[in-house]
Amino acid sequence: MGFEKHLEYSTMNHLQTQIIIQAEISKVWNVLMDFDAYPNWNPFVKSISGTKKIGEKLTVFIKPPDGNGMTFKPVILNLDPGKEFRWKGKLGMSGIFDGEHYFLLEYVDAGVTRFVHGEKFSGILVPMMGKMLEKTKIGFESMNESLKEQCEKCIY
């Protein structure tokens, strides 16, 4: 298709990436929601634990390439099977550095899924986080590539 990797949107406040995966949406969703397997394939989101339910807190450990690892406890905002998984986390108190992280799955064709991966940032520290956000974008792209590989090779 020619647009398998594509940075769709990037500003200081919003990163969005996407990738085309040659797999059914249900398979991509199952890999994305198998938190126990993240350490085996995910180079960016190293681990997630918690109850998969809107309003519940997760424990998430991320490590951007060449960046420091960070554990945070976001709250699930949306969990729409086969369509969207979204959480909101914060660094310290709300308003300092908050992020609304999202994963969207879109039907392209039979056996083809568009995976959209992004985050909207807000808070007083956002203007000072340029380097960290660039590493985060690279982390998103790395995760997207690994998710694609995982979905296209394994059976879920």
Short mmCIF file of N, CA, C and O in Angstrom, two decimals, residues 3-9 16-19 141:
data_model
loop_
_atom_site.label_atom_id
_atom_site.label_comp_id
_atom_site.label_asym_id
_atom_site.label_seq_id
_atom_site.Cartn_x
_atom_site.Cartn_y
_atom_site.Cartn_z
N PHE A 3 2.10 3.07 2.44
CA PHE A 3 2.09 4.00 3.56
C PHE A 3 2.05 3.23 4.89
O PHE A 3 1.37 3.59 5.83
N GLU A 4 2.84 2.17 4.97
CA GLU A 4 2.82 1.34 6.17
C GLU A 4 3.32 2.07 7.40
O GLU A 4 2.83 1.86 8.48
N LYS A 5 4.33 2.92 7.26
CA LYS A 5 4.80 3.74 8.37
C LYS A 5 4.49 5.18 8.01
O LYS A 5 4.83 5.63 6.93
N HIS A 6 3.89 5.89 8.94
CA HIS A 6 3.56 7.26 8.61
C HIS A 6 3.31 8.02 9.90
O HIS A 6 2.47 7.62 10.70
N LEU A 7 4.04 9.10 10.10
CA LEU A 7 3.75 9.98 11.21
C LEU A 7 2.65 10.90 10.73
O LEU A 7 2.85 11.74 9.86
N GLU A 8 1.46 10.68 11.26
CA GLU A 8 0.30 11.42 10.78
C GLU A 8 0.26 12.83 11.35
O GLU A 8 -0.12 13.76 10.66
N TYR A 9 0.68 13.00 12.58
CA TYR A 9 0.48 14.28 13.23
C TYR A 9 1.52 14.44 14.32
O TYR A 9 1.74 13.53 15.10
N GLN A 16 0.96 11.63 16.97
CA GLN A 16 0.13 10.57 16.44
C GLN A 16 0.88 9.85 15.34
O GLN A 16 1.41 10.49 14.43
N THR A 17 0.94 8.54 15.45
CA THR A 17 1.59 7.70 14.45
C THR A 17 0.59 6.66 13.99
O THR A 17 -0.44 6.43 14.64
N GLN A 18 0.90 6.01 12.90
CA GLN A 18 0.05 4.92 12.44
C GLN A 18 0.87 3.93 11.63
O GLN A 18 1.94 4.26 11.14
N ILE A 19 0.32 2.72 11.53
CA ILE A 19 0.95 1.68 10.73
C ILE A 19 -0.15 0.76 10.21
O ILE A 19 -1.18 0.58 10.86
N GLU A 141 6.75 4.61 17.32
CA GLU A 141 7.03 3.96 16.03
C GLU A 141 7.64 2.58 16.22
O GLU A 141 7.32 1.64 15.49
#
